[in-house]
Coordinates of C-alpha atoms in Angstrom, one line a residue:
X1 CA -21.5 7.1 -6.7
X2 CA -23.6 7.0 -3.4
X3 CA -21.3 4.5 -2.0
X4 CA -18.3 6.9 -2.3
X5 CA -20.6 9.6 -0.8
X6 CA -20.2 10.3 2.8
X7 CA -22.4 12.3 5.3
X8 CA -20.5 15.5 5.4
X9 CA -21.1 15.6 1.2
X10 CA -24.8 14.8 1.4
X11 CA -25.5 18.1 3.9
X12 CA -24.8 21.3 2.0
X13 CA -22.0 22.3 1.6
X14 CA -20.5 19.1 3.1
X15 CA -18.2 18.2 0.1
X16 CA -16.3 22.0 0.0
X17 CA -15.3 21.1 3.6
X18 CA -13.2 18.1 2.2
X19 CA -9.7 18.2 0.6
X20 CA -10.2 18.0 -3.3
X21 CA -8.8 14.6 -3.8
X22 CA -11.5 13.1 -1.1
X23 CA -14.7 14.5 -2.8
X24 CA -16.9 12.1 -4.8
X25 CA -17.1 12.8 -8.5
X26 CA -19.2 11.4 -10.8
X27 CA -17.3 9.3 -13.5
X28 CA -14.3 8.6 -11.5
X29 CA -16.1 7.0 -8.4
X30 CA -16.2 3.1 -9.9
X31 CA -12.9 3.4 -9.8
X32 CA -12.7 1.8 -13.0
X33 CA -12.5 4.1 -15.6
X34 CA -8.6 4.9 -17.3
X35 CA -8.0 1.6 -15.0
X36 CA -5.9 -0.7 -17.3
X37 CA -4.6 -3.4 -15.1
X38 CA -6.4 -4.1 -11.9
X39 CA -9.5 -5.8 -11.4
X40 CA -11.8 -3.2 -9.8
X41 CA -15.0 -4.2 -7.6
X42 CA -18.2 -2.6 -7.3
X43 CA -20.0 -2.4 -3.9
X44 CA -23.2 -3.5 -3.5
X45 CA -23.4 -3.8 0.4
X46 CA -22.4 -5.8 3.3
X47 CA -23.3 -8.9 2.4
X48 CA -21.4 -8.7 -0.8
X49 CA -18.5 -8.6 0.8
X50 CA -19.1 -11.1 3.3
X51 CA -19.4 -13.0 -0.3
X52 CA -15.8 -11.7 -1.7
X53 CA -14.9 -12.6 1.3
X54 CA -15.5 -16.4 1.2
X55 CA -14.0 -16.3 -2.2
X56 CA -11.0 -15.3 -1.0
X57 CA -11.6 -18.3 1.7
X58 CA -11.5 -20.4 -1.7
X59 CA -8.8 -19.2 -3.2
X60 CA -5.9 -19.0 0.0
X61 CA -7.5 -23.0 0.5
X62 CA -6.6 -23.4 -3.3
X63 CA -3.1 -21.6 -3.1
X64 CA -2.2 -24.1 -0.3
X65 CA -3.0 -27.4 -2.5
X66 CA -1.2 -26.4 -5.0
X67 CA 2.6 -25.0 -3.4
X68 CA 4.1 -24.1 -0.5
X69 CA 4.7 -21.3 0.8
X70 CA 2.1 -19.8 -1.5
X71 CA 0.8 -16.5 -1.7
X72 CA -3.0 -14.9 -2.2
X73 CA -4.0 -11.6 -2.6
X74 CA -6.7 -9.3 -1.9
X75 CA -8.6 -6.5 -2.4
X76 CA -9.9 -4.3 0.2
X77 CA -12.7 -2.4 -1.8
X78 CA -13.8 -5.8 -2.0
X79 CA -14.1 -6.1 1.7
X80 CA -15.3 -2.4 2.2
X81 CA -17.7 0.0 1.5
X82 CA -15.6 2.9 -0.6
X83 CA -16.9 6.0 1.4
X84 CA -15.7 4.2 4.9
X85 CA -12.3 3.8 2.9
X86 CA -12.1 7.4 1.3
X87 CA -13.0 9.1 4.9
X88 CA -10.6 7.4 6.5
X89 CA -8.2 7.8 4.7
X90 CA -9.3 12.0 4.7
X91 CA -8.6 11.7 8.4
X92 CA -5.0 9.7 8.5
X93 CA -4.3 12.3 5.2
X94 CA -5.5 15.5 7.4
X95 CA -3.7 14.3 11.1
X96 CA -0.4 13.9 9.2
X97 CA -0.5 17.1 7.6
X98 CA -1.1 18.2 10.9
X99 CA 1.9 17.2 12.2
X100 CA 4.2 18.6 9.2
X101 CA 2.6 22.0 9.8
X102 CA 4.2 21.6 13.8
X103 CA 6.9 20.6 12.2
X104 CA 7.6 23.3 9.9
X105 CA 6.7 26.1 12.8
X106 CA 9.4 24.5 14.6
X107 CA 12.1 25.0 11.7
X108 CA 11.7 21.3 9.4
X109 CA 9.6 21.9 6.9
X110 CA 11.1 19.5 3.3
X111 CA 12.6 17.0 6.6
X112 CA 12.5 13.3 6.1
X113 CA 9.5 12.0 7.5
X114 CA 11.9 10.0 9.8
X115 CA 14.2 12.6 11.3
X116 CA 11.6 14.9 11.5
X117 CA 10.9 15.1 15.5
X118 CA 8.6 17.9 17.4
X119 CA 9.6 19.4 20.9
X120 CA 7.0 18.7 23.4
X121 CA 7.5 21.6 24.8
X122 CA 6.8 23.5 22.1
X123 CA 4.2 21.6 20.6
X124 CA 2.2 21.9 23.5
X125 CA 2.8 25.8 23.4
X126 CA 1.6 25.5 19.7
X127 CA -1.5 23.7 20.3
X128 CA -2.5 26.0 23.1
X129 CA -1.9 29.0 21.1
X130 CA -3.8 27.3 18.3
X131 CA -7.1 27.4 20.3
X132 CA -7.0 23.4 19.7
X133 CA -6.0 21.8 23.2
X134 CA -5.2 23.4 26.6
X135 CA -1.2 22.9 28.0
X136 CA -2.4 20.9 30.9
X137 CA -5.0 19.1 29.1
X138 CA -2.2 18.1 26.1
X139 CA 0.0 16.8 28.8
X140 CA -2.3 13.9 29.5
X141 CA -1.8 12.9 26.4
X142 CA 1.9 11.9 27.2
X143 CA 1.4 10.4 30.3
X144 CA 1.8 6.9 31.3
X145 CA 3.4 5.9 27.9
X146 CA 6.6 6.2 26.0
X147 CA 5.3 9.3 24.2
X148 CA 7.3 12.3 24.5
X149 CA 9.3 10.4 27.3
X150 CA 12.8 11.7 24.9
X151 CA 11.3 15.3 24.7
X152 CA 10.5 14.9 21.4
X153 CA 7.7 13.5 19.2
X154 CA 7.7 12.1 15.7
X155 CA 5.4 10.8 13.3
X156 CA 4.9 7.4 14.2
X157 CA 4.6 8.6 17.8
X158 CA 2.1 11.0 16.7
X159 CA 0.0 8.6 14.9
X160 CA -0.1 6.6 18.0
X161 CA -1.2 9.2 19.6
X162 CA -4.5 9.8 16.9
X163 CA -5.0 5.6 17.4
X164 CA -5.2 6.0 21.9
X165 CA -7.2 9.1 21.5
X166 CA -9.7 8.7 19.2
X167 CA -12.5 8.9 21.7
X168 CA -10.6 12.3 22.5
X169 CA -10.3 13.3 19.1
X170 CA -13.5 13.3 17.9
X171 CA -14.2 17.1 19.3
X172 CA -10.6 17.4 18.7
X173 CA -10.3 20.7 16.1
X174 CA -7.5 21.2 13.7
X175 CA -6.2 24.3 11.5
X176 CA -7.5 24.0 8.2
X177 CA -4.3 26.0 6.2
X178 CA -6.7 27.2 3.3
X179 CA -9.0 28.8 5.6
X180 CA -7.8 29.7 8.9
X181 CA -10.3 28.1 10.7
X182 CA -10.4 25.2 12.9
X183 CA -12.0 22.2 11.7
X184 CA -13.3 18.9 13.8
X185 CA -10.6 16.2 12.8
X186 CA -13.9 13.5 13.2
X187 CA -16.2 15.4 11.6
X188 CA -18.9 13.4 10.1
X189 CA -17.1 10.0 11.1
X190 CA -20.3 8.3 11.9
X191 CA -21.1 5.5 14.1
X192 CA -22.1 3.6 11.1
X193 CA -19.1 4.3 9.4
X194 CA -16.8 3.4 12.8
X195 CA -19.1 0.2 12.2
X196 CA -17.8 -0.3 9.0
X197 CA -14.1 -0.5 10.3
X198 CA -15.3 -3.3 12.5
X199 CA -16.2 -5.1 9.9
X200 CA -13.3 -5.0 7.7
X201 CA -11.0 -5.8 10.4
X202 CA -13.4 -8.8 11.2
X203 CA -13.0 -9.9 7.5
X204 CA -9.1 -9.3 6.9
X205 CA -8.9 -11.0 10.5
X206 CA -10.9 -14.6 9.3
X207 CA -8.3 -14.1 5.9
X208 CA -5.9 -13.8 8.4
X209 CA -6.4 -16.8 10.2
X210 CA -7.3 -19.3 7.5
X211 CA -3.7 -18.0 5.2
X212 CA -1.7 -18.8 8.6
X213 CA -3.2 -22.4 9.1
X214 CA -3.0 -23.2 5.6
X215 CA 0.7 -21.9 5.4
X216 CA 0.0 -19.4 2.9
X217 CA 1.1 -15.7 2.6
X218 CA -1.7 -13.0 2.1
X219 CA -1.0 -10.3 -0.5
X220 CA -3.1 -6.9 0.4
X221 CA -3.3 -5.0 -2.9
X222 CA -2.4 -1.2 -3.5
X223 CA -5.4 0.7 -5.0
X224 CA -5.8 4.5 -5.6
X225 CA -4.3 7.2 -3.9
X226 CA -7.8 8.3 -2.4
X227 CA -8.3 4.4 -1.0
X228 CA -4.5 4.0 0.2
X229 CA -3.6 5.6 3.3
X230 CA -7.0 3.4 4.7
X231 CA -6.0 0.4 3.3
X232 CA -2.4 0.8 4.3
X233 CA -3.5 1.7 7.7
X234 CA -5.8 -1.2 8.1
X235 CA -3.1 -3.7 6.8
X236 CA -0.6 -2.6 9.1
X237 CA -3.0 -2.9 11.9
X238 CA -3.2 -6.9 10.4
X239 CA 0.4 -6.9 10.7
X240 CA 0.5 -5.7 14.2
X241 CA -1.1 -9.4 14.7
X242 CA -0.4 -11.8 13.0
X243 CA 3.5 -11.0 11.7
X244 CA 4.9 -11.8 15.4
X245 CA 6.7 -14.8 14.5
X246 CA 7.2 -14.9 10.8
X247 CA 5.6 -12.6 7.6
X248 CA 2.0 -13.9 7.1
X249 CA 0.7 -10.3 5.4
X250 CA 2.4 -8.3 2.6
X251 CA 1.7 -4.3 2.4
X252 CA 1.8 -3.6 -1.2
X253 CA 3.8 -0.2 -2.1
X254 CA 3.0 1.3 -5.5
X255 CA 6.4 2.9 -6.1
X256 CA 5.0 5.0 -8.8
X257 CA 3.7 7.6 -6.0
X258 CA 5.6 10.3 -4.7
X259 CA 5.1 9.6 -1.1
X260 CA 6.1 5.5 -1.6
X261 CA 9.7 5.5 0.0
X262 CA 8.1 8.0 3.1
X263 CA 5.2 5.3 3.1
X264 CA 7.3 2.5 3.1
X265 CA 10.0 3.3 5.6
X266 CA 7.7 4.6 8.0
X267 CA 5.8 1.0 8.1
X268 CA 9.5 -0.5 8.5
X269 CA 10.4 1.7 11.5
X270 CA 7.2 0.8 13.3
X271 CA 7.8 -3.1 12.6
X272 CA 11.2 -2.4 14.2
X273 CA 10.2 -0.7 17.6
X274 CA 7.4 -2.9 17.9
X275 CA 9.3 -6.2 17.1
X276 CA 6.9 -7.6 14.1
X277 CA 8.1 -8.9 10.8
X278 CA 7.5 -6.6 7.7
X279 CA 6.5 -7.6 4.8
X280 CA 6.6 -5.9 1.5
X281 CA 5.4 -6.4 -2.6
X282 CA 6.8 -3.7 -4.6
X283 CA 4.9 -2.8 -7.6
X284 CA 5.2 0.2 -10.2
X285 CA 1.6 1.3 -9.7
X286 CA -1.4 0.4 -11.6
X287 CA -3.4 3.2 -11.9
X288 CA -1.9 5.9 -13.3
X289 CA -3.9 6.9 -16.2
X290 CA -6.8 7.8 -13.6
X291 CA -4.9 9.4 -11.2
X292 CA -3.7 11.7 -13.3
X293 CA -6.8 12.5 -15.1
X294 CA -8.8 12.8 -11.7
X295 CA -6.0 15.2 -10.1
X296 CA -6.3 17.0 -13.2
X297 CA -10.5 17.4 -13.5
X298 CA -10.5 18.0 -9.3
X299 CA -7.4 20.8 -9.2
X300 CA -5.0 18.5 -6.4
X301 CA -1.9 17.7 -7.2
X302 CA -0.7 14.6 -9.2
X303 CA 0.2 12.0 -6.8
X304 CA 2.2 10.0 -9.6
X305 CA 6.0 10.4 -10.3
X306 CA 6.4 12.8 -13.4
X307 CA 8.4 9.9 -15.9
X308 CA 9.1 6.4 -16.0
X309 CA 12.4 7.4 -15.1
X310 CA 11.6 8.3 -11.4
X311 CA 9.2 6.1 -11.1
X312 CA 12.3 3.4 -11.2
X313 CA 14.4 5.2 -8.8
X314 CA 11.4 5.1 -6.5
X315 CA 11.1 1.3 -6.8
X316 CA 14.8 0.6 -6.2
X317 CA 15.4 3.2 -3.7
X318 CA 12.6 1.7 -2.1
X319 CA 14.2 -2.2 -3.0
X320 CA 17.4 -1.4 -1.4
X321 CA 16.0 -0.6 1.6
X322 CA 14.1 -3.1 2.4
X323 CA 17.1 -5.4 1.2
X324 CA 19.3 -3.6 4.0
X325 CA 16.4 -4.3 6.4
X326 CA 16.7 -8.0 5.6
X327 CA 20.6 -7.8 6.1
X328 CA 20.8 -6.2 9.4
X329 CA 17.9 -7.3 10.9
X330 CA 16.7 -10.5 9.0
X331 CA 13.0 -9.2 10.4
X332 CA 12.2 -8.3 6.5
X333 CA 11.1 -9.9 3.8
X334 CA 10.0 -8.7 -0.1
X335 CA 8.3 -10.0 -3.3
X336 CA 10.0 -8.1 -6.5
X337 CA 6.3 -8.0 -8.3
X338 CA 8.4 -6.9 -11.3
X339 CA 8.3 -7.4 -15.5
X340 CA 11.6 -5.6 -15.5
X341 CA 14.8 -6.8 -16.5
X342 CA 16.8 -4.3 -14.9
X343 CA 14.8 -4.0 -11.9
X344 CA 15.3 -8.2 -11.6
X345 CA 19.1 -7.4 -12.5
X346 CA 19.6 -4.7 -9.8
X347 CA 18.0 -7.5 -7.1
X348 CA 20.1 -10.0 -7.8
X349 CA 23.3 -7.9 -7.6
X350 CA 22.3 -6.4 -4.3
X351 CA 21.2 -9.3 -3.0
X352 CA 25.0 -10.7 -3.9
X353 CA 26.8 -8.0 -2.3
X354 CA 24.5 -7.7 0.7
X355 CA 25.4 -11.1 1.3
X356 CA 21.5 -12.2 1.0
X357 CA 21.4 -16.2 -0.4
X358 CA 18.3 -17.3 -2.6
X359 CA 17.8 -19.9 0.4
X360 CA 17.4 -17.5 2.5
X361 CA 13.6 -17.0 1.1
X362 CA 13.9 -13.4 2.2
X363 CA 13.5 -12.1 -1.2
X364 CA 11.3 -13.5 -4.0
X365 CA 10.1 -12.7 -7.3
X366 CA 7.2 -12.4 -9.2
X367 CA 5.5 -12.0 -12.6
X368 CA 2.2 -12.7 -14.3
X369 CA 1.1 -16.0 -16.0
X370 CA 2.0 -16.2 -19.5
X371 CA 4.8 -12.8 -19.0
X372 CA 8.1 -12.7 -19.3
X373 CA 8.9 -16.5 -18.9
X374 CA 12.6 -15.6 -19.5
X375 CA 12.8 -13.9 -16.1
X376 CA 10.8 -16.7 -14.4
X377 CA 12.3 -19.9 -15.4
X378 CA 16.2 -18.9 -15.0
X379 CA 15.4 -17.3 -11.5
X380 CA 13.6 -20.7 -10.5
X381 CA 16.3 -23.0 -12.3
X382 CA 18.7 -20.9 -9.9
X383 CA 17.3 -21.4 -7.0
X384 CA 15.5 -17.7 -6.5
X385 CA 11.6 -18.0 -4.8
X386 CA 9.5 -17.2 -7.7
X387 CA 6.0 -17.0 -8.2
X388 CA 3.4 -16.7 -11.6
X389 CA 0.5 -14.7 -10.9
X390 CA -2.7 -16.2 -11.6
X391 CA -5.5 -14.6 -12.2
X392 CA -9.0 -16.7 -11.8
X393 CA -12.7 -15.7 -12.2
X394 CA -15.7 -16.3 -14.9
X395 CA -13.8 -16.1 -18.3
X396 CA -16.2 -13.3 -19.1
X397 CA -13.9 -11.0 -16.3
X398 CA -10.7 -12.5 -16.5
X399 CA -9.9 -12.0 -20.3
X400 CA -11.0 -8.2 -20.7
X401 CA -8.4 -8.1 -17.5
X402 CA -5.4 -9.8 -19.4
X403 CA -6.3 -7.7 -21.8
X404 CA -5.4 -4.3 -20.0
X405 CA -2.6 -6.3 -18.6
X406 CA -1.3 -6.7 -22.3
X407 CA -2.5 -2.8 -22.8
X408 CA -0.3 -1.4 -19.9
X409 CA 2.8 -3.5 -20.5
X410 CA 2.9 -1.4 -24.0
X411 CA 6.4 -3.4 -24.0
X412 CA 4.4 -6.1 -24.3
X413 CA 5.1 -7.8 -27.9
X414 CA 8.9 -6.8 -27.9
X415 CA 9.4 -8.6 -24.5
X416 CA 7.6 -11.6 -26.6
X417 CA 10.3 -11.2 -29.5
X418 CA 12.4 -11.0 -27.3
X419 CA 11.8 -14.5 -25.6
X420 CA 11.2 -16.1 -29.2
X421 CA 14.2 -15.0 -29.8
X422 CA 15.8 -16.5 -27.3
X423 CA 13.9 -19.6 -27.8
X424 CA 15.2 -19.9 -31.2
X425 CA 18.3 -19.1 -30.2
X426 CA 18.5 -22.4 -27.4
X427 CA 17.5 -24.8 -30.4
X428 CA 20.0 -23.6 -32.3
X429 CA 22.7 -24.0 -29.8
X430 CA 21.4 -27.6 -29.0
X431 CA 21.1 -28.7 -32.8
X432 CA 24.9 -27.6 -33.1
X433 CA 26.2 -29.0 -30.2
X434 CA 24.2 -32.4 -30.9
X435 CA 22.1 -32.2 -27.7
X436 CA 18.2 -31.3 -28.9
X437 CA 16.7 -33.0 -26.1
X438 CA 18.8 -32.6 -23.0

C-alpha cells in the first residue's frame, strides 16, 4: 500500500483532494486481487526494477534467437513505482477533463474527442474569467508554434500544450467541478516523483534500443484503469522515438473500456500529424473483475463496457479502424491478440475487402500457448503473421498464471472439444480418403 500512497494522501486530508478512482485503498492496491489473467508485480524499489528490467533484456535477446520479426512484452509497474504511475495518470485524467469542461461551455459537450475543437478566443476569455490565467499571459502560450495558429484548439493540441508548459503548470490552478474551487493541476507532483519519470523513460528507452538492434518488436502491456492513462502516455512518448522509420513499440488497447476507441484514435491522429508509425495490440481487457469491484467499493464509475456484447463492438470498431489506417496510409500496423473466432473471422474479411494481403505483415495474429490451436495453425498454413504467446518464469509463477488464463477463458473446455473434434474429424477424412499420413 505505501507504494501506491502519494504525498498529497499522507498530509491530512490529502486523499479527499483526489478523484475517487486515484486514492489508495487497502486490498485493491497489489493490484492482484479479482486479477485472473495477468501477471501482476509487486514493487519493492528502484533497484528492483532495474532487475525486471534486465530480465526483460533476457527475454527480447531470447525472442530474437528464436524468430524473426518477434515480439516481447512488458510491464510498466514492473519498471515503476505505482504511486508515480497513479499520479500521473491523476494529472493527464484531470487536464483532459479540463479541456471537455471548455468544451462544453463552448456548446460540445457528448462531441467526439476528435472533432471537438475550442475557440482561442474564447478559451482565453474562459480562462481569464476562471481566475486561472490572464488573456495576455494565455497568449504566450500560442506563440511561436502551431497552436491555435487555425483559431481553434483541440485535444491533442491541448495536451501539447500541458507537455511545453509543465514548468508553467505547476502553479497553474484548475476548476475542480465538485467544489467550485480552483485546484493546483501539479499539486503534490514531487521532485522525487518527476525523478521517477526519468527513470522509467531511461528503462523503456535501454528496451527500446536493444528490441530495435535485435529486430524484435516490444509489446507495452495494458494494466488498470488507474495505471493506464501513465502508461499510455509514457508509451507514446517511446513511440515519438523510436517508430520513425518502421513500428518497433506496440500500445496495447484494452477494448473492454469505455474510453478505448477515444484512446486509440487519438494516439493514431498524433502518429499522423507527427509522421511516426503506430502501432497497436488489441486485447479484450484483463482485468475486469477488479475494476468493477473497486469502482464499486470507491463510488466512481465502472470504467468497463456493461456486456460482452459491447465489449466486441469496441474491439472491432476499434479493429476496423486501425485496418483503414493501414489502407490509406500504410503508416499502421496491428496484432489481433484475440481467442475469438468471430473476431479472427471479421479480420480476415476486412482485411480482404480493404485490399490488405497477409504479406503485407501489416496485420498479425495472436493467441496463447497451448489455446485455440485451430485459429493458429490454419492462419499460419495461410500465410497470416501469427504468433503463440509464451509465458516464462519459475514454474512456481507461471502455472497458478495459466491457471487464471484457463479461469477467465470460461470458454475454455468447449473451445478444447471443439478442436478434438475437429481433430477426430481430420483422421477420419484421411482414413476414408486412404491418405493417414500426408
Amino acid at each position: 500500500l505505501s507504494s501506491r500512497t502519494s504525498a498529497a494522501e499522507k498530509e491530512m486530508g490529502g486523499a479527499e483532494q483526489r478523484e475517487k478512482q486515484y486514492r489508495a485503498r487497502q486490498g485493491f492496491e497489489d493490484h492482484h486481487g479479482g486479477v485472473t489473467s495477468a501477471h501482476t508485480y509487486f514493487y519493492a524499489d528502484e533497484a528492483k526494477c532495474d532487475q525486471h528490467m534486465e530480465t526483460f533484456l533476457h527475454c527480447i535477446d531470447a525472442s530474437s534467437g528464436s524468430s524473426e520479426d518477434g515480439f516481447s512484452a512488458i510491464k510498466l509497474t514492473a519498471l515503476a513505482r505505482p504511486q508515480f504511475l497513479v499520479r500521473f495518470s491523476e494529472v493527464l485524467v484531470k487536464w483532459r477533463k479540463f479541456f471537455h469542461q471548455m468544451a462544453a461551455e463552448q456548446g460540445q459537450a457528448g462531441w467526439a474527442v476528435l472533432d471537438t475543437k475550442l475557440e482561442v478566443e474564447k478559451l482565453q476569455e474562459a480562462l481569464a474569467n476562471l481566475g486561472i490565467v490572464s488573456k495576455a499571459e494565455s497568449q504566450q502560450w500560442f506563440m511561436g508554434e502551431n497552436l491555435g495558429t487555425s483559431g481553434t484548439v483541440d485535444l491533442l493540441d491541448w495536451n501539447s500544450l500541458f507537455d511545453s508548459r509543465t514548468k508553467l503548470s505547476r502553479p497553474l490552478l484548475i476548476p475542480n467541478r465538485k467544489t467550485g474551487q480552483l485546484e493546483p493541476l501539479l499539486s503534490h507532483f514531487s521532485e522525487e516523483e518527476e525523478l521517477q519519470m526519468k527513470r522509467v523513460l531511461q528503462r523503456m528507452d535501454v528496451l527500446a534500443k536493444r528490441a530495435m538492434e535485435k529486430g524484435v518488436r516490444l509489446m507495452v502491456d495494458a494494466e488498470q484503469s488507474y495505471f493506464q492513462p501513465a502508461i499510455s502516455r509514457l508509451t507514446v512518448e517511446t513511440q515519438r522515438r523510436f517508430n520513425r522509420s518502421q513500428p518497433i513499440i506496440y500500445n496495447t488497447y484494452q477494448c473492454y473500456l469505455k474510453e478505448a476507441y477515444n484512446n486509440m484514435t487519438g494516439d493514431v491522429e498524433l502518429s499522423r500529424r507527427e509522421g511516426w508509425h503506430f502501432g497497436t495490440k488489441l486485447v479484450r481487457g484483463a482485468y475486469m473483475e477488479q475494476e468493477r469491484e473497486r469502482a464499486a467499493q470507491m463510488g466512481y464509475e465502472d470504467p468497463i463496457n456493461p456486456n460482452y456484447e459491447k465489449t466486441n463492438e469496441m474491439y472491432h470498431r476499434c479493429l476496423d479502424y486501425v485496418l483503414e489506417e493501414i489502407k490509406h496510409s500504410r503508416k499502421a500496423s496491428v496484432m489481433v491478440a484475440s481467442h475469438n473466432e468471430d473476431t479472427v473471422k471479421f479480420t480476415l474479411r476486412r482485411m480482404m475487402e480493404l485490399g490488405i494481403h497477409p504479406s503485407d505483415k501489416k496485420v498479425c495474429f495472436g493467441q496463447l500457448l497451448g489455446m485455440c490451436d485451430q485459429i493458429t495453425f490454419p492462419l499460419g498454413q495461410a500465410g497470416f503473421p501469427v504468433y503463440k504467446y509464451v509465458p516464462y518464469g519459475p514454474v512456481n509463477e507461471v502455472l497458478p498464471y495459466l491457471s487464471r488464463r484457463a479461469q477467465e477463458n470460461r470458454g475454455f473446455m468447449q473451445r478444447a472439444n471443439r478442436e478434438r473434434d475437429l481433430l477426430w474429424k481430420e483422421v477420419k477424412r484421411r482414413l476414408l480418403t486412404g491418405n493417414l499420413f500426408s
